[in-house]
Each structure stands twice: as structure tokens, then as C-alpha cells.
PDB file of C-alpha atoms in Angstrom:
ATOM      1  CA  MET A   1     -11.233 -11.500 -10.645  1.00 71.00           C
ATOM      2  CA  GLN A   2     -12.137 -12.936  -7.160  1.00 80.00           C
ATOM      3  CA  LEU A   3     -10.636 -16.493  -7.941  1.00 84.00           C
ATOM      4  CA  VAL A   4      -7.278 -14.075  -8.164  1.00 86.00           C
ATOM      5  CA  ARG A   5      -7.778 -12.622  -5.187  1.00 87.00           C
ATOM      6  CA  LEU A   6      -9.211 -16.168  -3.333  1.00 90.00           C
ATOM      7  CA  ILE A   7      -5.893 -17.860  -4.689  1.00 91.00           C
ATOM      8  CA  LEU A   8      -3.522 -15.323  -3.822  1.00 92.00           C
ATOM      9  CA  LEU A   9      -4.634 -15.039  -0.511  1.00 91.00           C
ATOM     10  CA  ALA A  10      -4.739 -18.835   0.545  1.00 93.00           C
ATOM     11  CA  VAL A  11      -0.953 -19.174  -1.227  1.00 92.00           C
ATOM     12  CA  THR A  12       0.050 -16.587   0.423  1.00 92.00           C
ATOM     13  CA  LEU A  13      -1.460 -17.825   4.261  1.00 93.00           C
ATOM     14  CA  ILE A  14      -0.297 -21.149   3.347  1.00 94.00           C
ATOM     15  CA  VAL A  15       3.444 -19.768   2.570  1.00 92.00           C
ATOM     16  CA  LEU A  16       3.510 -18.102   5.698  1.00 90.00           C
ATOM     17  CA  ALA A  17       1.923 -20.384   7.949  1.00 92.00           C
ATOM     18  CA  ILE A  18       4.528 -23.049   6.098  1.00 92.00           C
ATOM     19  CA  ILE A  19       7.618 -20.499   6.908  1.00 90.00           C
ATOM     20  CA  ALA A  20       6.760 -19.995  10.902  1.00 88.00           C
ATOM     21  CA  SER A  21       5.994 -23.738  11.169  1.00 88.00           C
ATOM     22  CA  ARG A  22       9.531 -24.933  10.173  1.00 86.00           C
ATOM     23  CA  ALA A  23      10.826 -21.337  11.954  1.00 83.00           C
ATOM     24  CA  LYS A  24      14.208 -22.205  12.919  1.00 84.00           C
ATOM     25  CA  LEU A  25      16.773 -20.268  15.199  1.00 77.00           C
ATOM     26  CA  VAL A  26      19.473 -20.202  12.099  1.00 77.00           C
ATOM     27  CA  PRO A  27      16.867 -19.417   9.478  1.00 80.00           C
ATOM     28  CA  GLY A  28      16.724 -20.453   6.310  1.00 83.00           C
ATOM     29  CA  LYS A  29      16.668 -19.031   3.034  1.00 87.00           C
ATOM     30  CA  ALA A  30      12.807 -18.187   2.967  1.00 88.00           C
ATOM     31  CA  GLN A  31      12.989 -17.608   6.303  1.00 90.00           C
ATOM     32  CA  SER A  32      15.264 -14.778   5.609  1.00 92.00           C
ATOM     33  CA  ILE A  33      13.404 -12.875   3.337  1.00 91.00           C
ATOM     34  CA  VAL A  34      10.046 -12.795   5.153  1.00 92.00           C
ATOM     35  CA  GLU A  35      12.584 -11.967   8.334  1.00 92.00           C
ATOM     36  CA  ILE A  36      14.268  -9.385   6.174  1.00 93.00           C
ATOM     37  CA  LEU A  37      10.178  -8.266   4.553  1.00 93.00           C
ATOM     38  CA  ILE A  38       9.073  -7.931   8.642  1.00 93.00           C
ATOM     39  CA  GLU A  39      12.190  -5.445  10.430  1.00 94.00           C
ATOM     40  CA  PHE A  40      12.192  -3.454   7.347  1.00 93.00           C
ATOM     41  CA  VAL A  41       8.306  -3.050   7.946  1.00 94.00           C
ATOM     42  CA  ASN A  42       9.087  -2.500  11.659  1.00 93.00           C
ATOM     43  CA  ASN A  43      12.102  -0.594  11.208  1.00 91.00           C
ATOM     44  CA  SER A  44      11.320   1.588   8.281  1.00 92.00           C
ATOM     45  CA  ILE A  45       7.691   2.275   8.683  1.00 93.00           C
ATOM     46  CA  ILE A  46       6.445   1.397  12.056  1.00 94.00           C
ATOM     47  CA  ARG A  47       9.020   2.747  13.792  1.00 92.00           C
ATOM     48  CA  ASN A  48      10.880   5.877  12.205  1.00 92.00           C
ATOM     49  CA  THR A  49       7.063   6.459  12.126  1.00 92.00           C
ATOM     50  CA  LEU A  50       5.197   5.496  14.996  1.00 91.00           C
ATOM     51  CA  GLY A  51       7.881   5.413  17.813  1.00 88.00           C
ATOM     52  CA  LEU A  52       8.198   2.592  19.779  1.00 84.00           C
ATOM     53  CA  ARG A  53       4.957   2.342  22.328  1.00 85.00           C
ATOM     54  CA  GLU A  54       2.537   2.811  19.647  1.00 86.00           C
ATOM     55  CA  GLY A  55       4.477   1.099  16.861  1.00 90.00           C
ATOM     56  CA  LYS A  56       3.589  -2.372  19.228  1.00 91.00           C
ATOM     57  CA  ARG A  57       0.592  -0.933  18.799  1.00 92.00           C
ATOM     58  CA  PHE A  58       0.120  -1.325  15.008  1.00 95.00           C
ATOM     59  CA  ALA A  59       2.321  -3.492  13.924  1.00 94.00           C
ATOM     60  CA  PRO A  60      -0.190  -6.228  13.684  1.00 94.00           C
ATOM     61  CA  MET A  61      -1.844  -4.131  10.914  1.00 95.00           C
ATOM     62  CA  LEU A  62       1.404  -2.216   9.451  1.00 96.00           C
ATOM     63  CA  ILE A  63       2.815  -5.067   8.580  1.00 95.00           C
ATOM     64  CA  THR A  64      -0.436  -7.805   7.554  1.00 95.00           C
ATOM     65  CA  MET A  65      -1.256  -4.942   5.035  1.00 96.00           C
ATOM     66  CA  PHE A  66       1.856  -4.359   3.203  1.00 96.00           C
ATOM     67  CA  PHE A  67       2.509  -8.828   2.804  1.00 95.00           C
ATOM     68  CA  PHE A  68      -1.995  -8.366   1.644  1.00 95.00           C
ATOM     69  CA  ILE A  69      -0.731  -5.290  -0.839  1.00 96.00           C
ATOM     70  CA  PHE A  70       2.357  -6.347  -1.753  1.00 95.00           C
ATOM     71  CA  ALA A  71       0.856 -10.012  -2.509  1.00 94.00           C
ATOM     72  CA  MET A  72      -2.157  -9.149  -4.451  1.00 94.00           C
ATOM     73  CA  ASN A  73       0.057  -6.694  -5.977  1.00 93.00           C
ATOM     74  CA  LEU A  74       2.539  -9.603  -7.409  1.00 92.00           C
ATOM     75  CA  GLY A  75      -0.181 -11.278  -8.903  1.00 89.00           C
ATOM     76  CA  GLY A  76      -0.744  -9.020 -12.034  1.00 83.00           C
ATOM     77  CA  VAL A  77       3.305 -10.633 -12.873  1.00 85.00           C
ATOM     78  CA  ILE A  78       2.232 -14.590 -11.893  1.00 86.00           C
ATOM     79  CA  PRO A  79       1.723 -16.554 -15.323  1.00 80.00           C
ATOM     80  CA  GLY A  80      -2.254 -17.546 -15.123  1.00 79.00           C
ATOM     81  CA  LEU A  81      -3.116 -14.802 -12.787  1.00 80.00           C
ATOM     82  CA  ASN A  82      -1.707 -12.430 -15.088  1.00 78.00           C
ATOM     83  CA  LEU A  83      -4.019  -9.449 -13.132  1.00 83.00           C
ATOM     84  CA  ALA A  84      -3.311  -7.318  -9.677  1.00 87.00           C
ATOM     85  CA  GLY A  85      -5.881  -8.094  -7.113  1.00 88.00           C
ATOM     86  CA  THR A  86      -5.572  -4.850  -6.391  1.00 92.00           C
ATOM     87  CA  SER A  87      -5.899  -3.542 -10.246  1.00 88.00           C
ATOM     88  CA  VAL A  88     -10.162  -3.646  -9.438  1.00 89.00           C
ATOM     89  CA  ILE A  89     -11.160  -0.578  -7.894  1.00 91.00           C
ATOM     90  CA  GLY A  90     -12.855  -3.220  -4.593  1.00 91.00           C
ATOM     91  CA  MET A  91      -9.679  -3.575  -3.299  1.00 93.00           C
ATOM     92  CA  PRO A  92      -7.928  -0.907  -2.762  1.00 95.00           C
ATOM     93  CA  LEU A  93     -11.034   0.373  -1.602  1.00 96.00           C
ATOM     94  CA  LEU A  94     -11.387  -1.636   1.178  1.00 95.00           C
ATOM     95  CA  LEU A  95      -7.802  -1.362   2.116  1.00 96.00           C
ATOM     96  CA  ALA A  96      -8.112   2.345   2.327  1.00 97.00           C
ATOM     97  CA  LEU A  97     -11.165   2.366   3.934  1.00 96.00           C
ATOM     98  CA  TRP A  98      -9.235   0.357   6.723  1.00 96.00           C
ATOM     99  CA  THR A  99      -7.056   3.078   6.723  1.00 97.00           C
ATOM    100  CA  PHE A 100      -9.552   5.118   7.059  1.00 97.00           C
ATOM    101  CA  VAL A 101     -11.723   3.744  10.180  1.00 96.00           C
ATOM    102  CA  THR A 102      -8.281   2.764  12.013  1.00 96.00           C
ATOM    103  CA  TYR A 103      -7.415   5.843  11.750  1.00 95.00           C
ATOM    104  CA  VAL A 104     -10.246   7.905  13.097  1.00 96.00           C
ATOM    105  CA  VAL A 105     -10.703   5.950  16.013  1.00 96.00           C
ATOM    106  CA  SER A 106      -7.924   6.273  17.248  1.00 95.00           C
ATOM    107  CA  GLY A 107      -7.852   9.855  16.837  1.00 94.00           C
ATOM    108  CA  VAL A 108     -11.387   9.698  18.343  1.00 95.00           C
ATOM    109  CA  LYS A 109      -9.969   7.148  21.517  1.00 94.00           C
ATOM    110  CA  LYS A 110      -6.858   9.411  22.045  1.00 92.00           C
ATOM    111  CA  HIS A 111      -8.269  13.009  22.166  1.00 92.00           C
ATOM    112  CA  GLY A 112     -12.094  12.445  22.065  1.00 93.00           C
ATOM    113  CA  PHE A 113     -14.826  13.146  19.234  1.00 93.00           C
ATOM    114  CA  GLY A 114     -14.692  16.771  19.916  1.00 92.00           C
ATOM    115  CA  GLY A 115     -11.409  16.841  20.542  1.00 92.00           C
ATOM    116  CA  TYR A 116      -9.635  14.603  17.283  1.00 92.00           C
ATOM    117  CA  LEU A 117     -11.527  16.517  14.914  1.00 91.00           C
ATOM    118  CA  LYS A 118     -10.094  19.933  16.723  1.00 90.00           C
ATOM    119  CA  HIS A 119      -6.674  18.483  16.575  1.00 90.00           C
ATOM    120  CA  GLU A 120      -7.502  17.423  13.301  1.00 90.00           C
ATOM    121  CA  THR A 121      -8.477  20.773  11.444  1.00 89.00           C
ATOM    122  CA  MET A 122      -7.495  23.677  13.482  1.00 87.00           C
ATOM    123  CA  PRO A 123      -3.068  23.497  14.203  1.00 83.00           C
ATOM    124  CA  PRO A 124      -2.022  25.948  16.572  1.00 82.00           C
ATOM    125  CA  GLY A 125      -0.144  28.991  15.823  1.00 80.00           C
ATOM    126  CA  VAL A 126      -2.344  29.888  12.370  1.00 81.00           C
ATOM    127  CA  PRO A 127      -4.497  33.338  12.811  1.00 84.00           C
ATOM    128  CA  LYS A 128      -8.036  32.589  13.339  1.00 83.00           C
ATOM    129  CA  PRO A 129      -9.385  34.220  10.503  1.00 86.00           C
ATOM    130  CA  ILE A 130      -7.393  31.567   8.560  1.00 86.00           C
ATOM    131  CA  TYR A 131      -9.544  29.408  10.060  1.00 85.00           C
ATOM    132  CA  LEU A 132     -12.378  30.070   8.546  1.00 88.00           C
ATOM    133  CA  LEU A 133     -10.608  28.624   4.990  1.00 89.00           C
ATOM    134  CA  LEU A 134      -8.401  26.122   6.563  1.00 90.00           C
ATOM    135  CA  VAL A 135     -11.593  23.776   9.149  1.00 91.00           C
ATOM    136  CA  PRO A 136     -13.232  23.223   5.394  1.00 92.00           C
ATOM    137  CA  ILE A 137     -10.321  22.089   4.031  1.00 91.00           C
ATOM    138  CA  GLU A 138      -8.154  19.647   6.724  1.00 91.00           C
ATOM    139  CA  PHE A 139     -12.272  18.390   7.441  1.00 93.00           C
ATOM    140  CA  LEU A 140     -12.456  17.352   3.732  1.00 94.00           C
ATOM    141  CA  GLN A 141      -9.232  16.164   3.289  1.00 93.00           C
ATOM    142  CA  VAL A 142      -9.787  13.966   6.931  1.00 92.00           C
ATOM    143  CA  VAL A 143     -12.803  12.694   5.591  1.00 92.00           C
ATOM    144  CA  LEU A 144     -12.596  11.904   2.318  1.00 93.00           C
ATOM    145  CA  ILE A 145      -9.115  13.300   0.638  1.00 94.00           C
ATOM    146  CA  ARG A 146      -6.261  10.979   2.363  1.00 95.00           C
ATOM    147  CA  TRP A 147      -8.490   7.497   1.553  1.00 94.00           C
ATOM    148  CA  ALA A 148      -9.270   8.267  -1.656  1.00 96.00           C
ATOM    149  CA  SER A 149      -5.860   9.196  -2.685  1.00 95.00           C
ATOM    150  CA  LEU A 150      -4.599   6.296  -1.504  1.00 95.00           C
ATOM    151  CA  THR A 151      -7.518   4.342  -3.406  1.00 96.00           C
ATOM    152  CA  ILE A 152      -7.139   5.794  -6.965  1.00 95.00           C
ATOM    153  CA  ARG A 153      -2.841   6.173  -6.372  1.00 94.00           C
ATOM    154  CA  LEU A 154      -2.435   2.270  -5.775  1.00 94.00           C
ATOM    155  CA  LEU A 155      -5.184   1.300  -8.281  1.00 94.00           C
ATOM    156  CA  ALA A 156      -3.895   3.570 -10.974  1.00 93.00           C
ATOM    157  CA  ASN A 157      -0.018   2.168 -10.379  1.00 90.00           C
ATOM    158  CA  MET A 158      -1.043  -0.981 -10.663  1.00 89.00           C
ATOM    159  CA  VAL A 159      -3.737  -0.481 -13.856  1.00 89.00           C
ATOM    160  CA  ALA A 160      -0.948   1.208 -15.371  1.00 86.00           C
ATOM    161  CA  GLY A 161       1.862  -1.261 -14.887  1.00 80.00           C
ATOM    162  CA  HIS A 162      -0.181  -3.998 -16.159  1.00 77.00           C
ATOM    163  CA  ILE A 163      -1.532  -2.178 -19.632  1.00 82.00           C
ATOM    164  CA  MET A 164       1.661  -1.220 -19.951  1.00 81.00           C
ATOM    165  CA  MET A 165       3.074  -5.051 -20.066  1.00 77.00           C
ATOM    166  CA  VAL A 166      -0.018  -6.310 -22.244  1.00 77.00           C
ATOM    167  CA  VAL A 167       1.134  -3.290 -25.370  1.00 81.00           C
ATOM    168  CA  PHE A 168       4.717  -4.543 -25.476  1.00 78.00           C
ATOM    169  CA  ILE A 169       3.871  -8.114 -24.742  1.00 78.00           C
ATOM    170  CA  GLY A 170       1.241  -7.840 -27.673  1.00 80.00           C
ATOM    171  CA  MET A 171       3.604  -5.591 -29.935  1.00 80.00           C
ATOM    172  CA  THR A 172       6.211  -7.580 -30.145  1.00 82.00           C
ATOM    173  CA  GLN A 173       3.648 -10.641 -30.870  1.00 78.00           C
ATOM    174  CA  ALA A 174       2.845  -8.317 -33.924  1.00 80.00           C
ATOM    175  CA  LEU A 175       5.682  -7.895 -35.213  1.00 79.00           C
ATOM    176  CA  LEU A 176       6.951 -11.587 -34.419  1.00 76.00           C
ATOM    177  CA  PHE A 177       4.130 -12.505 -36.739  1.00 76.00           C
ATOM    178  CA  SER A 178       3.796  -9.575 -38.670  1.00 71.00           C
ATOM    179  CA  GLY A 179       5.865 -11.285 -42.305  1.00 71.00           C
ATOM    180  CA  SER A 180       7.311  -7.615 -43.059  1.00 76.00           C
ATOM    181  CA  ALA A 181      10.426  -6.250 -42.437  1.00 75.00           C
ATOM    182  CA  LEU A 182       9.721  -5.371 -38.684  1.00 72.00           C
ATOM    183  CA  ILE A 183      10.207  -8.142 -37.552  1.00 79.00           C
ATOM    184  CA  ALA A 184      13.751  -7.077 -36.331  1.00 78.00           C
ATOM    185  CA  LEU A 185      12.181  -4.982 -34.160  1.00 76.00           C
ATOM    186  CA  ALA A 186      10.494  -7.830 -32.259  1.00 79.00           C
ATOM    187  CA  PRO A 187      13.552  -8.159 -29.851  1.00 81.00           C
ATOM    188  CA  PHE A 188      13.740  -4.693 -28.892  1.00 83.00           C
ATOM    189  CA  SER A 189      10.023  -4.549 -28.111  1.00 78.00           C
ATOM    190  CA  GLY A 190      10.400  -8.480 -26.602  1.00 80.00           C
ATOM    191  CA  ALA A 191      13.170  -6.388 -24.147  1.00 84.00           C
ATOM    192  CA  LEU A 192      11.580  -4.157 -23.331  1.00 82.00           C
ATOM    193  CA  ALA A 193       8.486  -6.227 -22.401  1.00 78.00           C
ATOM    194  CA  ILE A 194      11.072  -7.989 -19.894  1.00 83.00           C
ATOM    195  CA  GLY A 195      12.164  -4.433 -18.080  1.00 84.00           C
ATOM    196  CA  ILE A 196       8.320  -3.596 -18.088  1.00 82.00           C
ATOM    197  CA  TYR A 197       8.344  -7.228 -16.311  1.00 82.00           C
ATOM    198  CA  GLY A 198      10.712  -6.527 -13.671  1.00 85.00           C
ATOM    199  CA  PHE A 199       9.295  -2.966 -13.135  1.00 87.00           C
ATOM    200  CA  GLU A 200       6.680  -3.947 -11.996  1.00 88.00           C
ATOM    201  CA  ILE A 201       7.580  -6.736  -9.328  1.00 90.00           C
ATOM    202  CA  PHE A 202       9.185  -3.391  -8.392  1.00 91.00           C
ATOM    203  CA  VAL A 203       6.659  -1.105  -8.178  1.00 91.00           C
ATOM    204  CA  ALA A 204       4.239  -3.844  -6.586  1.00 92.00           C
ATOM    205  CA  ALA A 205       7.119  -3.632  -3.565  1.00 93.00           C
ATOM    206  CA  LEU A 206       6.781  -0.405  -3.873  1.00 94.00           C
ATOM    207  CA  GLN A 207       3.724   0.037  -4.006  1.00 95.00           C
ATOM    208  CA  ALA A 208       2.542  -1.887  -1.074  1.00 95.00           C
ATOM    209  CA  PHE A 209       5.344   0.441   1.065  1.00 96.00           C
ATOM    210  CA  ILE A 210       3.948   3.278  -0.180  1.00 96.00           C
ATOM    211  CA  PHE A 211       0.360   2.733   1.505  1.00 97.00           C
ATOM    212  CA  THR A 212       1.748   1.073   4.469  1.00 97.00           C
ATOM    213  CA  MET A 213       3.844   4.330   4.863  1.00 96.00           C
ATOM    214  CA  LEU A 214       1.056   6.296   5.229  1.00 96.00           C
ATOM    215  CA  THR A 215      -1.294   4.325   6.844  1.00 96.00           C
ATOM    216  CA  ALA A 216       1.237   5.237   9.513  1.00 96.00           C
ATOM    217  CA  VAL A 217       1.565   8.556   9.037  1.00 95.00           C
ATOM    218  CA  TYR A 218      -2.659   9.612   8.930  1.00 96.00           C
ATOM    219  CA  ILE A 219      -2.335   7.136  12.583  1.00 95.00           C
ATOM    220  CA  GLN A 220       0.502   9.316  13.522  1.00 94.00           C
ATOM    221  CA  MET A 221      -1.468  12.067  12.924  1.00 93.00           C
ATOM    222  CA  ALA A 222      -4.169  11.254  14.857  1.00 93.00           C
ATOM    223  CA  THR A 223      -2.955  10.240  17.802  1.00 91.00           C
ATOM    224  CA  SER A 224       0.296  12.800  18.688  1.00 88.00           C
ATOM    225  CA  ASP A 225      -0.358  15.692  20.932  1.00 78.00           C
ATOM    226  CA  GLU A 226       0.571  17.797  18.675  1.00 62.00           C
ATOM    227  CA  HIS A 227       0.919  18.927  14.936  1.00 50.00           C
TER     228      HIS A 227
END
């Protein structure tokens, strides 16, 4: 797994470095794809969630996070690797903790330690008795639930997709060599395997988007003046 992650990281860095070094005013196909992805993250996630001023502060982190997760997710559909870098808990957990540290530190810088805890756990306009129930729940959400849910969501989606693809590829092979009338079902199983393969590419991009979007949302919640 570590080798797969190192290969994916090295290839991603090398490809992006080559594209950046050969960047032109009139972009080629590779440069256009990268620029489209950057603009997509910048407009759909960063500006819409954090605004222009705060967005500039966190844009390098969020764009890096999107590209990194997307590249790691694609490992599951690359022949020879066949394993997503995010399909073992270590990487999703590390990324989630990166998010956790970022929004906590940003919130403390904006509001102060006590002010940040109050900001996150005591939303205004709530009857005071409700705070007895609300404060522990909100505190638990800040310190545990957010980063845990990020970890589990990314991990579960990548593992589930990999298992489905392996099952249908294995089923296709078994049907082909069954030596019975079941061999007629092999093309259908193979078509499903190809369909899942394509769907996994979509899921790889979708999960990178969702993880990055939620990170931006948590940062926005931590640094906003009001809930």
C-alpha cells in the first residue's frame, strides 16, 4: 500500500510539475484539464463557501487536497496498481485530521480559545435550558464526529467500489471457465465490470469533491462571525 501511495504521489507531482513548466498562454490539452479542475475547485468550493478574502487564504490547501485525494482514489482503477491510496484507513484519517487541525486553529485565531468553543457549541437564539443538551452534542461534533465522518465516508466509498469491481471481474472469469451454459452470462458480467470501472472514476472525483467541500464548510463555520 505504501508503495502504491508513493507511486501515485510521485506521478502526480511529476505530471503537474511538467505541465506547470510548459504552461503557455494558449493552453494545450493537459494544461487545459488542470486549469479546468483548478477553476472548478476555486469557483465551486472555495469562493462559494469561503468568499474571496478567506478563499485566498485556504485556496492552496483546498486545491492541493482535491488533487491529492483524486489522484489517490484513481489508484483503484489503474492497471498494475488496482488499489486506491485511500482504501486503507491511514490516509483518510490523516487527511481528516489535517482538516480538523486547520479548522480548529483557524477558529481559535479568529475568536480566541474560549470564544471559539462558545461560537461552535452555543449558537445564538437558543433557549438557555436547551444548551444543557446542545453544548455536549456540538462539542462532540467539533472534536470527533466531523473528522471521523470524513474518514469513514472516504474509506467506505473507495473500499466498496474496489470490492464491487473485483467481484464482477472475478465472476466474469469464473463464468468464462465454467464449462457450462453459464458461459453465456459472461458478457453481461463483463459489461457490468466495465460499467463499474467507469463509475469508480466518477466516484474518485466525487469523493475528492465532497471531502474538499466539507473541509471548506468546516473552516467557514469555524471562522464565520455568526452561525
